[in-house]
């Protein structure tokens, strides 16, 4: 057939126009060896074993991707294998999966009764795609590729330390994915809200360590006085109504007024009386102090292993810090705490901490370890170095104060507030009252086993007060000259 348009005949006898296609050269496919999991055995590590002239178990190496022109090997198989394409090299060790496409002919011979049905899609390396339903994590089982639900990683332990999780979710103690609720970060772990971790070396003090005359006064005596005065008022009123004699009622009123005035006096001047008692208590020398003796030591303090930092002013290297926030409650204001009464100042927030520190005695020059950390009982009498009065209705809040409130999730909604902060920094002069304890060559001052009493101060009309634990006394640290240590 003559025509100026070129044409050619196909293999089925059909003539088509155009020139026949030139056969394209097939690009050689690169084979990549996927190293098996060795479990720490160098004989299974492939090329690494060959470097040290160690016989390598080659039957467990697995190749991914088709291999061309591989010689086929015959063997005695008990089961029939039906393939559409070259067989995968490690086909003898795989069972119960479906493949379709080119299968390489690197089948090892042996007497294995395996039945293979190869049909289905292949991945980009020529390996069959595994059918599964549900997430899989980590481990791969040699048989039973059709799964439902998560698979636990079945990797043997080798002692190898790695970083990062082995799956996309946190694991429990058995290695299976753990179900968690809440937001997860990129590493699959739960986010923990930022908070100051509690250190056992830091003693967190409460408001109970403050001087309170009502708390120091013995409860049985207090309630006995209340009962006597109630009975006196009842008797005085009865006598006044019966015989019209007011002498008993007047006596009861005078006595009640004296007792009330005494209570008010001690409530107002009690703290100053205790500070005066500590100042008058004689200092002792650590050189001559006996084991178990209650002493007062005055000297320069230095930080121990765990120094503190003040909360608001960020003063570093402190052995004691105290930051308190008070609020004034008017007629329509909110209460700062459940016991806050109207027209008074109430404590809203308190951060008071103490740690172990060293004190160098002025008398002898010896240094002792003062055990005020690890939950020890401490009674501090430390003057405040900062006092800020804040009235949001009349002035704007400072950025530092707003930051301090935000860090503690405290609101500032038109409340009259007062912030006080005191601290004892390294190099300050401090007076410490406690019990001397000698342990080998270590000299320590520890809390006394029982509270001590200050005794009555008749000249000042001060009733006895109790001091529990180690007593710390320091004046305003910001005004004192700090000795560099």
CSV table of C-alpha atoms in Angstrom, one decimal:
chain,number,residue,atom,x,y,z
A,1,UNK,CA,0.0,0.0,0.0
A,2,UNK,CA,1.5,3.2,-1.2
A,3,UNK,CA,1.0,6.4,0.6
A,4,UNK,CA,3.1,9.4,1.4
A,5,UNK,CA,2.1,9.1,5.0
A,6,UNK,CA,4.2,6.5,6.8
A,7,UNK,CA,2.3,3.7,8.5
A,8,UNK,CA,3.2,0.4,10.2
A,9,UNK,CA,1.5,-2.8,11.2
A,10,UNK,CA,0.9,-3.8,14.8
A,11,UNK,CA,1.5,-7.3,16.1
A,12,UNK,CA,-2.3,-8.0,15.8
A,13,UNK,CA,-2.3,-7.2,12.1
A,14,UNK,CA,-3.8,-3.7,12.3
A,15,UNK,CA,-2.3,-1.0,10.2
A,16,UNK,CA,-1.9,2.4,11.9
A,17,UNK,CA,-0.4,5.7,10.7
A,18,UNK,CA,2.9,7.0,11.9
A,19,UNK,CA,6.3,5.5,12.4
A,20,UNK,CA,6.8,2.7,14.8
A,21,UNK,CA,7.9,3.6,18.3
A,22,UNK,CA,11.5,3.1,19.0
A,23,UNK,CA,12.0,0.9,22.1
A,24,UNK,CA,13.0,3.0,25.0
A,25,UNK,CA,15.8,2.0,27.2
A,26,UNK,CA,14.7,1.1,30.7
A,27,UNK,CA,16.6,2.9,33.4
A,28,UNK,CA,18.3,0.5,35.6
A,29,UNK,CA,16.6,0.1,39.0
A,30,UNK,CA,18.6,0.5,42.1
A,31,UNK,CA,18.2,-2.1,44.8
A,32,UNK,CA,18.4,-1.0,48.4
A,33,UNK,CA,19.1,-3.4,51.2
A,34,UNK,CA,16.9,-2.8,54.2
A,35,UNK,CA,19.0,-3.9,57.2
A,36,UNK,CA,17.1,-6.2,59.5
A,37,UNK,CA,16.8,-5.6,63.2
A,38,UNK,CA,19.9,-7.3,64.7
A,39,UNK,CA,19.0,-7.2,68.3
A,40,UNK,CA,22.7,-6.5,69.1
A,41,UNK,CA,24.0,-9.6,67.2
A,42,UNK,CA,26.9,-8.6,64.9
A,43,UNK,CA,26.3,-11.7,62.8
A,44,UNK,CA,23.1,-10.2,61.6
A,45,UNK,CA,24.4,-6.8,60.8
A,46,UNK,CA,25.4,-7.4,57.2
A,47,UNK,CA,28.3,-5.3,56.0
A,48,UNK,CA,29.4,-4.6,59.5
A,49,UNK,CA,30.0,-8.3,60.1
A,50,UNK,CA,32.0,-8.6,56.8
A,51,UNK,CA,34.3,-5.8,57.9
A,52,UNK,CA,35.5,-8.0,60.9
A,53,UNK,CA,35.5,-11.3,58.9
A,54,UNK,CA,32.5,-12.6,60.8
A,55,UNK,CA,30.2,-15.0,58.9
A,56,UNK,CA,27.0,-13.3,58.1
A,57,UNK,CA,23.6,-14.8,58.1
A,58,UNK,CA,22.5,-13.8,54.7
A,59,UNK,CA,19.1,-15.5,54.8
A,60,UNK,CA,17.6,-12.7,56.9
A,61,UNK,CA,18.6,-9.8,54.6
A,62,UNK,CA,15.6,-8.3,52.8
A,63,UNK,CA,15.7,-6.3,49.6
A,64,UNK,CA,13.1,-3.9,48.6
A,65,UNK,CA,12.5,-3.2,44.9
A,66,UNK,CA,12.5,-5.4,41.9
A,67,UNK,CA,15.6,-7.2,40.8
A,68,UNK,CA,16.1,-7.8,37.1
A,69,UNK,CA,17.8,-10.8,35.5
A,70,UNK,CA,18.0,-12.8,38.7
A,71,UNK,CA,18.4,-16.5,38.2
A,72,UNK,CA,15.5,-18.6,39.3
A,73,UNK,CA,16.1,-21.4,41.7
A,74,UNK,CA,14.1,-24.5,41.9
A,75,UNK,CA,13.2,-26.2,45.1
A,76,UNK,CA,10.8,-28.6,46.5
A,77,UNK,CA,7.7,-26.7,47.7
A,78,UNK,CA,4.9,-28.5,49.3
A,79,UNK,CA,2.4,-25.8,48.2
A,80,UNK,CA,1.7,-24.1,45.0
A,81,UNK,CA,2.7,-20.5,44.4
A,82,UNK,CA,0.8,-18.4,41.9
A,83,UNK,CA,2.6,-15.2,40.9
A,84,UNK,CA,2.0,-12.4,38.5
A,85,UNK,CA,5.5,-10.9,38.1
A,86,UNK,CA,8.8,-11.4,39.8
A,87,UNK,CA,8.9,-12.8,43.4
A,88,UNK,CA,10.2,-10.8,46.3
A,89,UNK,CA,13.5,-12.0,47.6
A,90,UNK,CA,12.4,-12.8,51.1
A,91,UNK,CA,9.3,-14.5,50.1
A,92,UNK,CA,10.0,-17.7,52.0
A,93,UNK,CA,9.8,-15.8,55.4
A,94,UNK,CA,6.5,-14.0,54.6
A,95,UNK,CA,3.1,-15.5,54.8
A,96,UNK,CA,-0.5,-14.4,54.6
A,97,UNK,CA,0.0,-11.2,52.5
A,98,UNK,CA,-1.2,-10.3,49.0
A,99,UNK,CA,0.9,-8.8,46.3
A,100,UNK,CA,0.6,-8.1,42.6
A,101,UNK,CA,3.1,-6.7,40.1
A,102,UNK,CA,6.7,-7.6,39.5
A,103,UNK,CA,8.1,-10.2,41.8
A,104,UNK,CA,11.8,-11.0,41.8
A,105,UNK,CA,13.1,-14.5,41.4
A,106,UNK,CA,15.4,-14.7,44.4
A,107,UNK,CA,13.4,-17.5,46.1
A,108,UNK,CA,15.4,-19.7,48.4
A,109,UNK,CA,15.0,-23.4,48.1
A,110,UNK,CA,13.8,-25.5,50.9
A,111,UNK,CA,11.0,-27.8,52.0
A,112,UNK,CA,8.5,-25.2,53.2
A,113,UNK,CA,4.8,-25.6,52.8
A,114,UNK,CA,3.7,-22.1,52.0
A,115,UNK,CA,0.8,-20.9,49.9
A,116,UNK,CA,1.1,-17.5,48.3
A,117,UNK,CA,-1.5,-15.5,46.5
A,118,UNK,CA,0.0,-12.4,45.0
A,119,UNK,CA,-2.5,-9.8,44.0
A,120,UNK,CA,-3.0,-6.2,45.1
A,121,UNK,CA,-1.1,-2.8,44.9
A,122,UNK,CA,2.5,-2.3,45.5
A,123,UNK,CA,4.3,0.6,47.2
A,124,UNK,CA,7.0,2.7,45.7
A,125,UNK,CA,9.7,0.1,46.6
A,126,UNK,CA,7.8,-2.8,45.0
A,127,UNK,CA,6.7,-4.3,48.2
A,128,UNK,CA,3.1,-5.3,48.8
A,129,UNK,CA,0.9,-2.9,50.7
A,130,UNK,CA,-0.3,-4.3,54.0
A,131,UNK,CA,-4.0,-4.2,54.7
A,132,UNK,CA,-4.8,-2.9,58.1
A,133,UNK,CA,-7.5,-1.1,60.0
A,134,UNK,CA,-6.6,1.1,62.9
A,135,UNK,CA,-3.2,2.7,63.8
A,136,UNK,CA,-0.1,0.6,64.0
A,137,UNK,CA,2.8,1.5,66.1
A,138,UNK,CA,6.3,0.3,66.0
A,139,UNK,CA,6.5,-3.5,65.7
A,140,UNK,CA,5.7,-5.6,62.7
A,141,UNK,CA,4.7,-9.2,63.0
A,142,UNK,CA,5.9,-11.7,60.4
A,143,UNK,CA,2.4,-13.1,59.8
A,144,UNK,CA,-1.2,-12.1,60.1
A,145,UNK,CA,-0.9,-8.7,58.2
A,146,UNK,CA,-4.6,-7.9,58.4
A,147,UNK,CA,-5.1,-6.2,61.7
A,148,UNK,CA,-7.9,-4.3,63.5
A,149,UNK,CA,-6.9,-1.9,66.2
A,150,UNK,CA,-3.5,-0.7,67.4
A,151,UNK,CA,-0.5,-3.0,67.5
A,152,UNK,CA,1.9,-2.8,70.4
A,153,UNK,CA,5.6,-2.5,69.5
A,154,UNK,CA,7.2,-6.0,69.6
A,155,UNK,CA,10.8,-4.9,69.4
A,156,UNK,CA,13.3,-6.7,71.6
A,157,UNK,CA,15.2,-4.8,74.2
A,158,UNK,CA,18.8,-4.0,73.3
A,159,UNK,CA,19.7,-1.4,75.9
A,160,UNK,CA,20.1,1.3,73.3
A,161,UNK,CA,19.2,4.8,74.5
A,162,UNK,CA,17.3,6.8,72.0
A,163,UNK,CA,15.6,10.1,72.0
A,164,UNK,CA,12.0,10.7,71.0
A,165,UNK,CA,8.9,8.5,71.2
A,166,UNK,CA,8.7,5.3,69.1
A,167,UNK,CA,5.1,6.1,68.1
A,168,UNK,CA,2.9,9.1,67.7
A,169,UNK,CA,1.3,8.7,71.0
A,170,UNK,CA,2.6,8.2,74.6
A,171,UNK,CA,3.1,4.7,75.7
A,172,UNK,CA,2.2,3.0,79.0
A,173,UNK,CA,4.4,0.6,81.0
A,174,UNK,CA,3.7,-2.3,78.7
A,175,UNK,CA,4.7,-0.4,75.5
A,176,UNK,CA,1.1,0.0,74.1
A,177,UNK,CA,-0.2,3.4,73.2
A,178,UNK,CA,-1.8,5.1,76.2
A,179,UNK,CA,-5.1,6.9,75.8
A,180,UNK,CA,-4.8,10.5,76.9
A,181,UNK,CA,-7.2,13.3,77.0
A,182,UNK,CA,-6.3,16.9,76.6
A,183,UNK,CA,-4.0,18.9,74.4
A,184,UNK,CA,-0.8,17.2,73.2
A,185,UNK,CA,2.4,18.9,72.1
A,186,UNK,CA,4.5,18.0,69.2
A,187,UNK,CA,6.3,15.2,71.0
A,188,UNK,CA,3.1,13.5,72.0
A,189,UNK,CA,3.3,14.3,75.7
A,190,UNK,CA,0.6,16.1,77.8
A,191,UNK,CA,1.3,19.7,78.5
A,192,UNK,CA,1.6,20.4,82.2
A,193,UNK,CA,0.7,24.0,83.4
A,194,UNK,CA,3.8,25.9,84.5
A,195,UNK,CA,4.1,26.1,88.2
A,196,UNK,CA,6.9,26.4,90.7
A,197,UNK,CA,8.0,23.0,91.6
A,198,UNK,CA,8.0,22.2,95.3
A,199,UNK,CA,11.5,21.6,96.7
A,200,UNK,CA,11.8,19.6,99.8
A,201,UNK,CA,14.7,21.7,100.9
A,202,UNK,CA,12.5,24.8,101.1
A,203,UNK,CA,10.2,25.3,104.1
A,204,UNK,CA,6.9,27.0,103.2
A,205,UNK,CA,5.7,29.0,106.2
A,206,UNK,CA,2.1,30.0,106.8
A,207,UNK,CA,0.4,32.9,108.6
A,208,UNK,CA,0.3,30.8,111.8
A,209,UNK,CA,4.0,31.7,112.4
A,210,UNK,CA,3.1,35.4,112.8
A,211,UNK,CA,2.5,36.7,116.3
A,212,UNK,CA,-1.2,36.6,117.3
A,213,UNK,CA,-2.1,37.3,120.9
A,214,UNK,CA,-5.4,35.4,120.6
A,215,UNK,CA,-3.6,32.4,119.3
A,216,UNK,CA,-0.9,32.6,122.0
A,217,UNK,CA,-3.2,33.1,124.9
A,218,UNK,CA,-4.3,29.8,126.5
A,219,UNK,CA,-7.8,28.8,125.4
A,220,UNK,CA,-9.0,27.4,128.7
A,221,UNK,CA,-8.1,30.6,130.6
A,222,UNK,CA,-9.8,32.7,127.9
A,223,UNK,CA,-13.1,30.8,128.0
A,224,UNK,CA,-13.0,30.7,131.8
A,225,UNK,CA,-12.8,34.5,131.9
A,226,UNK,CA,-15.7,34.7,129.4
A,227,UNK,CA,-17.8,32.5,131.6
A,228,UNK,CA,-17.0,34.4,134.8
A,229,UNK,CA,-17.8,37.7,133.3
A,230,UNK,CA,-21.1,36.4,131.9
A,231,UNK,CA,-22.0,35.1,135.4
A,232,UNK,CA,-20.9,38.4,137.0
A,233,UNK,CA,-23.1,40.4,134.6
A,234,UNK,CA,-26.1,38.2,135.3
A,235,UNK,CA,-25.6,38.4,139.1
A,236,UNK,CA,-25.0,42.1,139.1
A,237,UNK,CA,-28.1,42.7,137.0
A,238,UNK,CA,-30.2,40.5,139.2
A,239,UNK,CA,-29.0,42.3,142.4
A,240,UNK,CA,-29.6,45.7,140.8
A,241,UNK,CA,-33.1,44.7,139.9
A,242,UNK,CA,-33.9,43.0,143.3
A,243,UNK,CA,-32.4,45.3,145.9
A,244,UNK,CA,-31.5,48.3,143.7
A,245,UNK,CA,-27.8,47.9,144.6
A,246,UNK,CA,-25.3,48.4,141.7
A,247,UNK,CA,-22.1,47.8,143.5
A,248,UNK,CA,-21.6,44.3,142.1
A,249,UNK,CA,-22.4,45.3,138.6
A,250,UNK,CA,-20.0,48.3,138.8
A,251,UNK,CA,-17.2,46.0,140.0
A,252,UNK,CA,-17.8,43.5,137.2
A,253,UNK,CA,-17.8,46.3,134.6
A,254,UNK,CA,-14.6,47.7,135.9
A,255,UNK,CA,-12.9,44.3,135.9
A,256,UNK,CA,-14.2,43.6,132.4
A,257,UNK,CA,-12.8,47.0,131.2
A,258,UNK,CA,-9.4,46.2,132.7
A,259,UNK,CA,-9.2,42.8,131.1
A,260,UNK,CA,-10.3,44.1,127.7
A,261,UNK,CA,-7.7,46.9,127.9
A,262,UNK,CA,-5.1,44.3,128.8
A,263,UNK,CA,-6.0,42.2,125.8
A,264,UNK,CA,-6.0,45.2,123.5
A,265,UNK,CA,-2.6,46.3,124.8
A,266,UNK,CA,-1.0,42.9,124.3
A,267,UNK,CA,-2.6,42.7,120.8
A,268,UNK,CA,-1.1,46.0,119.8
A,269,UNK,CA,2.3,45.8,121.6
A,270,UNK,CA,2.8,42.1,121.7
A,271,UNK,CA,5.1,41.7,118.7
A,272,UNK,CA,7.3,44.7,119.7
A,273,UNK,CA,7.6,43.1,123.2
A,274,UNK,CA,8.8,39.8,121.8
A,275,UNK,CA,11.3,41.7,119.6
A,276,UNK,CA,12.5,43.5,122.6
A,277,UNK,CA,12.8,40.2,124.5
A,278,UNK,CA,14.9,38.7,121.7
A,279,UNK,CA,17.2,41.8,121.7
A,280,UNK,CA,17.7,41.5,125.4
A,281,UNK,CA,18.5,37.8,125.4
A,282,UNK,CA,22.2,37.4,125.9
A,283,UNK,CA,24.3,36.1,123.0
A,284,UNK,CA,26.2,32.8,123.5
A,285,UNK,CA,29.5,31.6,122.1
A,286,UNK,CA,29.4,28.5,119.9
A,287,UNK,CA,32.8,27.5,121.2
A,288,UNK,CA,31.5,27.0,124.8
A,289,UNK,CA,27.9,25.9,123.9
A,290,UNK,CA,27.0,22.4,125.1
A,291,UNK,CA,25.1,19.9,123.1
A,292,UNK,CA,21.3,20.4,123.6
A,293,UNK,CA,21.7,23.9,125.0
A,294,UNK,CA,19.2,26.6,124.0
A,295,UNK,CA,21.3,29.6,122.8
A,296,UNK,CA,21.0,32.8,120.8
A,297,UNK,CA,23.7,33.4,118.1
A,298,UNK,CA,24.2,36.6,116.3
A,299,UNK,CA,26.4,36.8,113.2
A,300,UNK,CA,26.6,37.1,109.4
A,301,UNK,CA,24.7,34.6,107.3
A,302,UNK,CA,25.7,32.8,104.1
A,303,UNK,CA,23.5,30.7,101.8
A,304,UNK,CA,23.5,27.0,101.8
A,305,UNK,CA,22.9,24.7,98.8
A,306,UNK,CA,19.5,26.2,97.9
A,307,UNK,CA,19.4,30.0,97.8
A,308,UNK,CA,16.1,31.9,97.5
A,309,UNK,CA,15.0,34.9,95.5
A,310,UNK,CA,12.4,37.4,96.6
A,311,UNK,CA,9.1,37.3,94.8
A,312,UNK,CA,8.5,40.9,93.9
A,313,UNK,CA,11.9,42.7,93.9
A,314,UNK,CA,13.8,39.6,92.6
A,315,UNK,CA,16.6,40.0,95.2
A,316,UNK,CA,19.0,37.0,94.7
A,317,UNK,CA,20.7,34.8,97.2
A,318,UNK,CA,18.4,35.0,100.2
A,319,UNK,CA,17.9,32.6,103.1
A,320,UNK,CA,14.4,33.9,103.9
A,321,UNK,CA,11.8,35.6,101.8
A,322,UNK,CA,8.3,36.9,102.6
A,323,UNK,CA,5.8,38.6,100.2
A,324,UNK,CA,2.3,39.3,101.3
A,325,UNK,CA,-0.7,41.0,99.7
A,326,UNK,CA,-3.4,42.6,101.8
A,327,UNK,CA,-6.7,44.1,100.7
A,328,UNK,CA,-9.0,46.6,102.5
A,329,UNK,CA,-12.6,45.6,102.7
A,330,UNK,CA,-15.1,48.4,102.7
A,331,UNK,CA,-18.9,48.2,102.9
A,332,UNK,CA,-19.4,46.8,99.4
A,333,UNK,CA,-16.0,45.3,98.8
A,334,UNK,CA,-15.2,41.6,98.4
A,335,UNK,CA,-13.6,39.7,101.2
A,336,UNK,CA,-9.9,38.7,100.8
A,337,UNK,CA,-10.4,35.5,102.8
A,338,UNK,CA,-13.3,33.8,104.6
A,339,UNK,CA,-12.5,35.5,107.9
A,340,UNK,CA,-12.1,39.0,106.5
A,341,UNK,CA,-14.3,41.5,108.3
A,342,UNK,CA,-15.4,44.8,106.9
A,343,UNK,CA,-13.3,48.0,107.3
A,344,UNK,CA,-10.2,45.9,108.0
A,345,UNK,CA,-7.2,44.7,106.1
A,346,UNK,CA,-7.3,41.0,105.1
A,347,UNK,CA,-4.5,38.8,103.8
A,348,UNK,CA,-5.1,37.7,100.2
A,349,UNK,CA,-1.8,36.1,99.2
A,350,UNK,CA,1.3,35.0,101.2
A,351,UNK,CA,4.6,33.6,100.0
A,352,UNK,CA,7.0,32.9,102.9
A,353,UNK,CA,9.9,30.5,102.5
A,354,UNK,CA,13.1,29.6,104.4
A,355,UNK,CA,16.0,27.3,103.7
A,356,UNK,CA,19.1,26.0,105.6
A,357,UNK,CA,21.9,28.5,105.9
A,358,UNK,CA,25.2,29.1,107.7
A,359,UNK,CA,25.8,31.7,110.4
A,360,UNK,CA,29.3,32.9,111.5
A,361,UNK,CA,29.3,33.7,115.2
A,362,UNK,CA,30.5,37.2,116.2
A,363,UNK,CA,31.8,36.0,119.6
A,364,UNK,CA,34.0,33.0,118.5
A,365,UNK,CA,34.1,33.2,114.7
A,366,UNK,CA,32.8,29.6,114.4
A,367,UNK,CA,30.3,28.7,111.7
A,368,UNK,CA,27.2,26.7,112.3
A,369,UNK,CA,24.5,25.2,110.0
A,370,UNK,CA,21.0,26.5,110.9
A,371,UNK,CA,18.4,23.9,110.0
A,372,UNK,CA,15.5,26.0,108.9
A,373,UNK,CA,14.7,24.0,105.7
A,374,UNK,CA,13.1,20.7,105.0
A,375,UNK,CA,9.9,21.5,106.8
A,376,UNK,CA,11.5,22.7,110.1
A,377,UNK,CA,9.5,24.9,112.5
A,378,UNK,CA,10.5,28.5,112.1
A,379,UNK,CA,9.2,31.7,113.8
A,380,UNK,CA,10.4,34.7,111.8
A,381,UNK,CA,10.6,38.3,113.1
A,382,UNK,CA,11.9,40.0,110.0
A,383,UNK,CA,11.1,43.6,109.2
A,384,UNK,CA,9.5,44.4,105.9
A,385,UNK,CA,11.8,46.2,103.5
A,386,UNK,CA,9.0,47.2,101.0
A,387,UNK,CA,5.5,48.4,101.5
A,388,UNK,CA,3.4,49.6,98.5
A,389,UNK,CA,-0.1,51.0,98.8
A,390,UNK,CA,-2.1,50.6,95.6
A,391,UNK,CA,-5.5,52.2,94.9
A,392,UNK,CA,-6.6,51.5,91.3
A,393,UNK,CA,-9.3,54.1,91.5
A,394,UNK,CA,-6.9,56.9,92.0
A,395,UNK,CA,-3.7,55.8,90.3
A,396,UNK,CA,-2.5,53.4,87.6
A,397,UNK,CA,-0.8,50.2,88.5
A,398,UNK,CA,2.9,49.8,87.9
A,399,UNK,CA,3.9,47.2,85.2
A,400,UNK,CA,5.9,45.3,87.8
A,401,UNK,CA,2.9,45.0,90.1
A,402,UNK,CA,0.6,43.9,87.2
A,403,UNK,CA,3.1,41.3,86.2
A,404,UNK,CA,3.3,40.0,89.8
A,405,UNK,CA,-0.5,39.7,90.0
A,406,UNK,CA,-0.7,38.0,86.6
A,407,UNK,CA,1.9,35.4,87.5
A,408,UNK,CA,-0.3,34.4,90.5
A,409,UNK,CA,-3.7,34.7,88.7
A,410,UNK,CA,-4.8,37.5,91.0
A,411,UNK,CA,-7.2,40.2,89.9
A,412,UNK,CA,-6.9,43.9,90.4
A,413,UNK,CA,-10.5,45.0,90.0
A,414,UNK,CA,-10.7,48.3,91.9
A,415,UNK,CA,-9.4,46.9,95.2
A,416,UNK,CA,-7.4,48.9,97.7
A,417,UNK,CA,-4.3,46.7,98.1
A,418,UNK,CA,-1.0,46.8,100.1
A,419,UNK,CA,2.0,44.7,99.2
A,420,UNK,CA,4.7,44.0,101.8
A,421,UNK,CA,8.0,42.2,101.2
A,422,UNK,CA,10.8,41.3,103.5
A,423,UNK,CA,13.9,39.1,103.1
A,424,UNK,CA,17.2,38.1,104.6
A,425,UNK,CA,19.9,38.2,102.0
A,426,UNK,CA,23.4,36.8,102.1
A,427,UNK,CA,25.8,38.9,104.2
A,428,UNK,CA,23.0,40.3,106.5
A,429,UNK,CA,23.4,40.3,110.3
A,430,UNK,CA,20.9,37.9,111.9
A,431,UNK,CA,20.1,36.7,115.4
A,432,UNK,CA,19.1,33.0,115.7
A,433,UNK,CA,17.6,31.2,118.7
A,434,UNK,CA,17.7,27.5,118.8
A,435,UNK,CA,19.3,24.3,120.3
A,436,UNK,CA,22.9,23.5,119.7
A,437,UNK,CA,23.5,20.0,118.2
A,438,UNK,CA,27.0,18.6,117.7
A,439,UNK,CA,27.2,15.7,115.2
A,440,UNK,CA,30.9,14.6,114.8
A,441,UNK,CA,32.6,17.7,113.5
A,442,UNK,CA,29.4,19.4,112.3
A,443,UNK,CA,27.9,22.1,114.5
A,444,UNK,CA,24.2,22.7,113.9
A,445,UNK,CA,21.4,24.8,115.4
A,446,UNK,CA,18.1,22.9,115.3
A,447,UNK,CA,14.6,23.7,116.5
A,448,UNK,CA,13.9,23.1,120.2
A,449,UNK,CA,11.7,20.1,121.0
A,450,UNK,CA,9.1,22.3,122.7
A,451,UNK,CA,8.1,25.9,122.4
A,452,UNK,CA,9.8,28.3,124.8
A,453,UNK,CA,8.0,31.1,126.7
A,454,UNK,CA,9.0,34.7,127.1
A,455,UNK,CA,7.6,35.1,130.6
A,456,UNK,CA,5.5,37.9,132.0
A,457,UNK,CA,6.8,41.5,131.5
A,458,UNK,CA,5.0,43.1,134.4
A,459,UNK,CA,6.5,46.6,133.8
A,460,UNK,CA,5.0,46.6,130.3
A,461,UNK,CA,1.8,44.7,131.2
A,462,UNK,CA,2.8,42.0,128.7
A,463,UNK,CA,1.5,38.5,129.2
A,464,UNK,CA,3.7,35.4,128.3
A,465,UNK,CA,4.1,34.5,124.7
A,466,UNK,CA,5.4,31.3,123.2
A,467,UNK,CA,8.1,30.9,120.5
A,468,UNK,CA,8.0,27.7,118.5
A,469,UNK,CA,10.9,26.4,116.5
A,470,UNK,CA,13.9,28.4,115.4
A,471,UNK,CA,13.5,32.1,115.9
A,472,UNK,CA,14.9,34.4,113.2
A,473,UNK,CA,15.3,38.1,113.9
A,474,UNK,CA,16.6,40.5,111.3
A,475,UNK,CA,16.0,44.2,110.9
A,476,UNK,CA,15.2,45.8,107.5
A,477,UNK,CA,17.8,44.2,105.2
A,478,UNK,CA,17.6,47.0,102.7
A,479,UNK,CA,18.9,49.5,105.3
A,480,UNK,CA,21.6,47.4,106.9
A,481,UNK,CA,25.1,47.2,105.6
A,482,UNK,CA,25.6,43.9,103.9
A,483,UNK,CA,29.0,42.2,104.6
A,484,UNK,CA,30.3,40.7,101.3
A,485,UNK,CA,30.9,36.9,101.7
